[in-house]
PDB file of N, CA and C in Angstrom:
ATOM      1  N   VAL D  64       2.547 -11.382   8.632  1.00  0.00           N
ATOM      2  CA  VAL D  64       1.686 -10.626   7.630  1.00  0.00           C
ATOM      3  C   VAL D  64       1.351 -11.460   6.341  1.00  0.00           C
ATOM      4  N   ASN D  65       2.303 -11.889   5.666  1.00  0.00           N
ATOM      5  CA  ASN D  65       1.836 -12.904   4.486  1.00  0.00           C
ATOM      6  C   ASN D  65       0.948 -14.071   4.827  1.00  0.00           C
ATOM      7  N   HIS D  66       1.154 -14.353   6.136  1.00  0.00           N
ATOM      8  CA  HIS D  66       0.298 -15.580   6.453  1.00  0.00           C
ATOM      9  C   HIS D  66      -1.153 -15.345   6.402  1.00  0.00           C
ATOM     10  N   MET D  67      -1.405 -14.119   7.030  1.00  0.00           N
ATOM     11  CA  MET D  67      -2.835 -13.365   7.188  1.00  0.00           C
ATOM     12  C   MET D  67      -3.353 -13.097   5.925  1.00  0.00           C
ATOM     13  N   LEU D  68      -2.265 -12.963   4.952  1.00  0.00           N
ATOM     14  CA  LEU D  68      -2.884 -12.510   3.533  1.00  0.00           C
ATOM     15  C   LEU D  68      -3.340 -13.812   2.701  1.00  0.00           C
ATOM     16  N   ALA D  69      -2.447 -14.991   3.012  1.00  0.00           N
ATOM     17  CA  ALA D  69      -2.742 -16.047   2.371  1.00  0.00           C
ATOM     18  C   ALA D  69      -4.221 -16.607   2.865  1.00  0.00           C
ATOM     19  N   ILE D  70      -4.617 -16.299   4.038  1.00  0.00           N
ATOM     20  CA  ILE D  70      -5.947 -16.706   4.510  1.00  0.00           C
ATOM     21  C   ILE D  70      -6.985 -15.829   3.893  1.00  0.00           C
ATOM     22  N   ASN D  71      -6.710 -14.450   4.122  1.00  0.00           N
ATOM     23  CA  ASN D  71      -7.731 -13.677   3.613  1.00  0.00           C
ATOM     24  C   ASN D  71      -6.886 -12.472   2.904  1.00  0.00           C
ATOM     25  N   PRO D  72      -6.711 -12.521   1.465  1.00  0.00           N
ATOM     26  CA  PRO D  72      -5.965 -11.625   0.680  1.00  0.00           C
ATOM     27  C   PRO D  72      -6.589 -10.130   0.888  1.00  0.00           C
ATOM     28  N   GLU D  73      -7.528 -10.021   1.102  1.00  0.00           N
ATOM     29  CA  GLU D  73      -8.613  -8.680   1.071  1.00  0.00           C
ATOM     30  C   GLU D  73      -8.280  -8.163   2.257  1.00  0.00           C
ATOM     31  N   MET D  74      -7.735  -8.447   3.305  1.00  0.00           N
ATOM     32  CA  MET D  74      -7.738  -7.937   4.781  1.00  0.00           C
ATOM     33  C   MET D  74      -6.755  -6.761   4.640  1.00  0.00           C
ATOM     34  N   GLN D  75      -7.498  -5.489   4.712  1.00  0.00           N
ATOM     35  CA  GLN D  75      -6.917  -4.191   4.282  1.00  0.00           C
ATOM     36  C   GLN D  75      -5.825  -3.816   5.500  1.00  0.00           C
ATOM     37  N   SER D  76      -6.047  -4.135   6.637  1.00  0.00           N
ATOM     38  CA  SER D  76      -4.847  -3.708   7.593  1.00  0.00           C
ATOM     39  C   SER D  76      -3.634  -4.349   7.358  1.00  0.00           C
ATOM     40  N   GLU D  77      -3.712  -5.702   6.901  1.00  0.00           N
ATOM     41  CA  GLU D  77      -2.447  -6.527   6.593  1.00  0.00           C
ATOM     42  C   GLU D  77      -1.906  -5.887   5.317  1.00  0.00           C
ATOM     43  N   LEU D  78      -2.733  -5.335   4.460  1.00  0.00           N
ATOM     44  CA  LEU D  78      -2.223  -4.787   2.890  1.00  0.00           C
ATOM     45  C   LEU D  78      -1.431  -3.668   3.418  1.00  0.00           C
ATOM     46  N   LEU D  79      -2.133  -2.874   4.336  1.00  0.00           N
ATOM     47  CA  LEU D  79      -1.377  -1.667   4.802  1.00  0.00           C
ATOM     48  C   LEU D  79      -0.099  -1.800   5.417  1.00  0.00           C
ATOM     49  N   ARG D  80      -0.075  -3.049   6.239  1.00  0.00           N
ATOM     50  CA  ARG D  80       1.055  -3.231   7.276  1.00  0.00           C
ATOM     51  C   ARG D  80       2.174  -3.705   6.139  1.00  0.00           C
ATOM     52  N   ARG D  81       1.994  -4.662   5.011  1.00  0.00           N
ATOM     53  CA  ARG D  81       2.949  -4.981   4.416  1.00  0.00           C
ATOM     54  C   ARG D  81       3.269  -4.201   3.345  1.00  0.00           C
ATOM     55  N   ALA D  82       2.520  -3.090   2.858  1.00  0.00           N
ATOM     56  CA  ALA D  82       2.971  -1.902   2.122  1.00  0.00           C
ATOM     57  C   ALA D  82       3.904  -0.987   2.650  1.00  0.00           C
ATOM     58  N   SER D  83       3.620  -0.893   3.923  1.00  0.00           N
ATOM     59  CA  SER D  83       4.411  -0.144   4.780  1.00  0.00           C
ATOM     60  C   SER D  83       5.824  -0.715   4.980  1.00  0.00           C
ATOM     61  N   LEU D  84       5.904  -2.020   5.356  1.00  0.00           N
ATOM     62  CA  LEU D  84       7.398  -2.861   5.401  1.00  0.00           C
ATOM     63  C   LEU D  84       7.968  -2.677   4.333  1.00  0.00           C
ATOM     64  N   LEU D  85       7.131  -3.117   3.236  1.00  0.00           N
ATOM     65  CA  LEU D  85       7.949  -2.832   1.845  1.00  0.00           C
ATOM     66  C   LEU D  85       8.398  -1.718   1.458  1.00  0.00           C
ATOM     67  N   ALA D  86       7.755  -0.810   1.716  1.00  0.00           N
ATOM     68  CA  ALA D  86       8.255   0.500   1.428  1.00  0.00           C
ATOM     69  C   ALA D  86       9.597   0.917   2.010  1.00  0.00           C
ATOM     70  N   ALA D  87       9.517   0.658   3.402  1.00  0.00           N
ATOM     71  CA  ALA D  87      10.572   0.940   4.274  1.00  0.00           C
ATOM     72  C   ALA D  87      11.809   0.101   3.948  1.00  0.00           C
ATOM     73  N   LEU D  88      11.630  -1.172   3.312  1.00  0.00           N
ATOM     74  CA  LEU D  88      12.555  -1.984   2.594  1.00  0.00           C
ATOM     75  C   LEU D  88      13.339  -1.633   1.301  1.00  0.00           C
ATOM     76  N   GLY D  89      12.532  -0.671   0.827  1.00  0.00           N
ATOM     77  CA  GLY D  89      12.995  -0.168  -0.677  1.00  0.00           C
ATOM     78  C   GLY D  89      12.285  -0.850  -1.749  1.00  0.00           C
ATOM     79  N   HIS D  90      11.230  -1.633  -1.453  1.00  0.00           N
ATOM     80  CA  HIS D  90      10.521  -2.426  -2.378  1.00  0.00           C
ATOM     81  C   HIS D  90       9.036  -1.407  -2.862  1.00  0.00           C
ATOM     82  N   ALA D  91       9.596  -0.514  -3.567  1.00  0.00           N
ATOM     83  CA  ALA D  91       8.749   0.475  -4.041  1.00  0.00           C
ATOM     84  C   ALA D  91       7.237  -0.210  -5.028  1.00  0.00           C
ATOM     85  N   ASN D  92       7.746  -0.966  -5.938  1.00  0.00           N
ATOM     86  CA  ASN D  92       6.772  -1.467  -6.728  1.00  0.00           C
ATOM     87  C   ASN D  92       5.996  -2.413  -5.910  1.00  0.00           C
ATOM     88  N   ALA D  93       6.334  -3.279  -5.261  1.00  0.00           N
ATOM     89  CA  ALA D  93       5.523  -4.226  -4.496  1.00  0.00           C
ATOM     90  C   ALA D  93       4.684  -3.313  -3.432  1.00  0.00           C
ATOM     91  N   ALA D  94       5.164  -2.494  -2.635  1.00  0.00           N
ATOM     92  CA  ALA D  94       4.373  -1.474  -1.996  1.00  0.00           C
ATOM     93  C   ALA D  94       3.158  -0.817  -2.566  1.00  0.00           C
ATOM     94  N   ILE D  95       3.638  -0.252  -3.591  1.00  0.00           N
ATOM     95  CA  ILE D  95       2.410   0.376  -4.669  1.00  0.00           C
ATOM     96  C   ILE D  95       1.290  -0.445  -4.996  1.00  0.00           C
ATOM     97  N   ALA D  96       1.577  -1.849  -5.228  1.00  0.00           N
ATOM     98  CA  ALA D  96       0.735  -2.478  -5.430  1.00  0.00           C
ATOM     99  C   ALA D  96      -0.338  -2.791  -4.294  1.00  0.00           C
ATOM    100  N   ASP D  97       0.191  -2.978  -3.131  1.00  0.00           N
ATOM    101  CA  ASP D  97      -0.584  -3.549  -2.019  1.00  0.00           C
ATOM    102  C   ASP D  97      -1.555  -2.010  -1.757  1.00  0.00           C
ATOM    103  N   TYR D  98      -0.775  -0.923  -1.861  1.00  0.00           N
ATOM    104  CA  TYR D  98      -1.723   0.370  -1.505  1.00  0.00           C
ATOM    105  C   TYR D  98      -2.546   0.496  -2.458  1.00  0.00           C
ATOM    106  N   GLU D  99      -2.709   0.158  -4.013  1.00  0.00           N
ATOM    107  CA  GLU D  99      -3.353   0.110  -4.867  1.00  0.00           C
ATOM    108  C   GLU D  99      -4.512  -0.733  -4.492  1.00  0.00           C
ATOM    109  N   LYS D 100      -4.308  -1.924  -4.122  1.00  0.00           N
ATOM    110  CA  LYS D 100      -5.492  -2.802  -3.584  1.00  0.00           C
ATOM    111  C   LYS D 100      -6.125  -2.464  -2.547  1.00  0.00           C
ATOM    112  N   VAL D 101      -5.727  -1.856  -1.694  1.00  0.00           N
ATOM    113  CA  VAL D 101      -6.301  -1.225  -0.775  1.00  0.00           C
ATOM    114  C   VAL D 101      -7.534  -0.155  -1.159  1.00  0.00           C
ATOM    115  N   LEU D 102      -6.858   0.780  -1.975  1.00  0.00           N
ATOM    116  CA  LEU D 102      -7.660   1.807  -2.684  1.00  0.00           C
ATOM    117  C   LEU D 102      -8.903   1.034  -3.193  1.00  0.00           C
ATOM    118  N   GLU D 103      -8.695  -0.025  -3.962  1.00  0.00           N
ATOM    119  CA  GLU D 103      -9.777  -0.821  -4.373  1.00  0.00           C
ATOM    120  C   GLU D 103     -10.863  -1.311  -3.656  1.00  0.00           C
ATOM    121  N   LEU D 104     -10.534  -1.429  -2.280  1.00  0.00           N
ATOM    122  CA  LEU D 104     -11.171  -2.471  -1.493  1.00  0.00           C
ATOM    123  C   LEU D 104     -11.875  -1.249  -0.565  1.00  0.00           C
ATOM    124  N   ASN D 105     -11.226  -0.053  -0.163  1.00  0.00           N
ATOM    125  CA  ASN D 105     -11.732   0.912   0.941  1.00  0.00           C
ATOM    126  C   ASN D 105     -12.489   1.977   0.198  1.00  0.00           C
ATOM    127  N   ASP D 106     -13.673   2.258   1.283  1.00  0.00           N
ATOM    128  CA  ASP D 106     -14.576   3.555   0.673  1.00  0.00           C
ATOM    129  C   ASP D 106     -14.188   4.599   1.733  1.00  0.00           C
ATOM    130  N   ASP D 107     -13.194   4.569   2.595  1.00  0.00           N
ATOM    131  CA  ASP D 107     -13.070   5.630   3.677  1.00  0.00           C
ATOM    132  C   ASP D 107     -11.929   6.502   2.976  1.00  0.00           C
ATOM    133  N   MET D 108     -12.689   7.829   2.867  1.00  0.00           N
ATOM    134  CA  MET D 108     -12.187   8.869   1.931  1.00  0.00           C
ATOM    135  C   MET D 108     -11.057   9.264   2.530  1.00  0.00           C
ATOM    136  N   ASN D 109     -10.761   9.604   3.911  1.00  0.00           N
ATOM    137  CA  ASN D 109      -9.657   9.748   4.551  1.00  0.00           C
ATOM    138  C   ASN D 109      -8.615   8.861   4.377  1.00  0.00           C
ATOM    139  N   LEU D 110      -8.875   7.571   4.572  1.00  0.00           N
ATOM    140  CA  LEU D 110      -7.691   6.695   4.440  1.00  0.00           C
ATOM    141  C   LEU D 110      -7.274   6.642   2.895  1.00  0.00           C
ATOM    142  N   GLN D 111      -8.330   6.821   1.994  1.00  0.00           N
ATOM    143  CA  GLN D 111      -7.752   6.813   0.645  1.00  0.00           C
ATOM    144  C   GLN D 111      -6.904   8.192   0.283  1.00  0.00           C
ATOM    145  N   GLN D 112      -7.311   9.086   0.749  1.00  0.00           N
ATOM    146  CA  GLN D 112      -6.428  10.319   0.708  1.00  0.00           C
ATOM    147  C   GLN D 112      -4.988   9.977   1.341  1.00  0.00           C
ATOM    148  N   GLU D 113      -4.719   9.348   2.325  1.00  0.00           N
ATOM    149  CA  GLU D 113      -3.729   9.044   2.818  1.00  0.00           C
ATOM    150  C   GLU D 113      -2.774   8.135   1.976  1.00  0.00           C
ATOM    151  N   ILE D 114      -3.651   7.226   1.581  1.00  0.00           N
ATOM    152  CA  ILE D 114      -2.854   6.238   0.707  1.00  0.00           C
ATOM    153  C   ILE D 114      -2.354   6.993  -0.638  1.00  0.00           C
ATOM    154  N   ARG D 115      -3.311   7.772  -0.990  1.00  0.00           N
ATOM    155  CA  ARG D 115      -2.705   8.367  -2.563  1.00  0.00           C
ATOM    156  C   ARG D 115      -1.672   9.352  -2.183  1.00  0.00           C
ATOM    157  N   ASP D 116      -1.699   9.955  -1.132  1.00  0.00           N
ATOM    158  CA  ASP D 116      -0.273  10.621  -0.583  1.00  0.00           C
ATOM    159  C   ASP D 116       1.081   9.663  -0.410  1.00  0.00           C
ATOM    160  N   ARG D 117       0.721   8.807  -0.089  1.00  0.00           N
ATOM    161  CA  ARG D 117       1.657   7.669   0.037  1.00  0.00           C
ATOM    162  C   ARG D 117       2.115   7.175  -1.224  1.00  0.00           C
ATOM    163  N   LEU D 118       1.335   7.010  -2.237  1.00  0.00           N
ATOM    164  CA  LEU D 118       1.561   6.158  -3.511  1.00  0.00           C
ATOM    165  C   LEU D 118       2.459   7.693  -4.240  1.00  0.00           C
ATOM    166  N   ARG D 119       1.952   8.648  -4.125  1.00  0.00           N
ATOM    167  CA  ARG D 119       2.831  10.117  -4.948  1.00  0.00           C
ATOM    168  C   ARG D 119       4.165  10.006  -4.349  1.00  0.00           C
ATOM    169  N   GLU D 120       4.251   9.833  -2.911  1.00  0.00           N
ATOM    170  CA  GLU D 120       5.935   9.607  -2.447  1.00  0.00           C
ATOM    171  C   GLU D 120       6.419   8.392  -2.921  1.00  0.00           C
ATOM    172  N   LEU D 121       5.901   7.357  -2.988  1.00  0.00           N
ATOM    173  CA  LEU D 121       6.592   6.460  -3.373  1.00  0.00           C
ATOM    174  C   LEU D 121       6.733   6.232  -4.897  1.00  0.00           C
ATOM    175  N   GLN D 122       5.989   6.853  -5.645  1.00  0.00           N
ATOM    176  CA  GLN D 122       6.167   6.871  -7.000  1.00  0.00           C
ATOM    177  C   GLN D 122       7.477   8.151  -7.305  1.00  0.00           C
ATOM    178  N   SER D 123       7.140   8.979  -6.799  1.00  0.00           N
ATOM    179  CA  SER D 123       8.611   9.907  -6.741  1.00  0.00           C
ATOM    180  C   SER D 123      10.046   9.947  -6.391  1.00  0.00           C
ATOM    181  N   LYS D 124       9.974   8.765  -5.178  1.00  0.00           N
ATOM    182  CA  LYS D 124      11.291   8.246  -5.089  1.00  0.00           C
ATOM    183  C   LYS D 124      11.650   7.209  -5.881  1.00  0.00           C
ATOM    184  N   SER D 125      10.484   6.447  -6.684  1.00  0.00           N
ATOM    185  CA  SER D 125      11.007   5.150  -7.352  1.00  0.00           C
ATOM    186  C   SER D 125      11.430   6.033  -8.919  1.00  0.00           C
ATOM    187  N   GLU D 126      10.761   7.138  -9.528  1.00  0.00           N
ATOM    188  CA  GLU D 126      11.469   7.828 -10.433  1.00  0.00           C
ATOM    189  C   GLU D 126      12.902   8.306 -10.079  1.00  0.00           C
ATOM    190  N   HIS D 127      13.135   8.824  -9.142  1.00  0.00           N
ATOM    191  CA  HIS D 127      14.533   9.263  -8.769  1.00  0.00           C
ATOM    192  C   HIS D 127      15.695   8.183  -8.822  1.00  0.00           C
ATOM    193  N   LEU D 128      15.130   7.044  -8.777  1.00  0.00           N
ATOM    194  CA  LEU D 128      16.329   6.158  -8.484  1.00  0.00           C
ATOM    195  C   LEU D 128      16.369   5.334 -10.181  1.00  0.00           C
ATOM    196  N   HIS D 129      15.457   5.662 -10.767  1.00  0.00           N
ATOM    197  CA  HIS D 129      15.600   5.232 -12.243  1.00  0.00           C
ATOM    198  C   HIS D 129      16.292   5.900 -13.347  1.00  0.00           C
TER     199      HIS D 129
END
């Protein structure tokens, strides 16, 4: 994943994949950054809503940990 993003840092599919992996590993802040980058790049309303839902979930989990 990181190799592909080194070649093309705006590759949305790889950003989403990395965000999902980071979230699963408990790295909420890094996952949030990748999801927010996809929101900047993407104009698909359905995908944007899905990402916003994931962001809310991650932010909620992150708040409970602190």
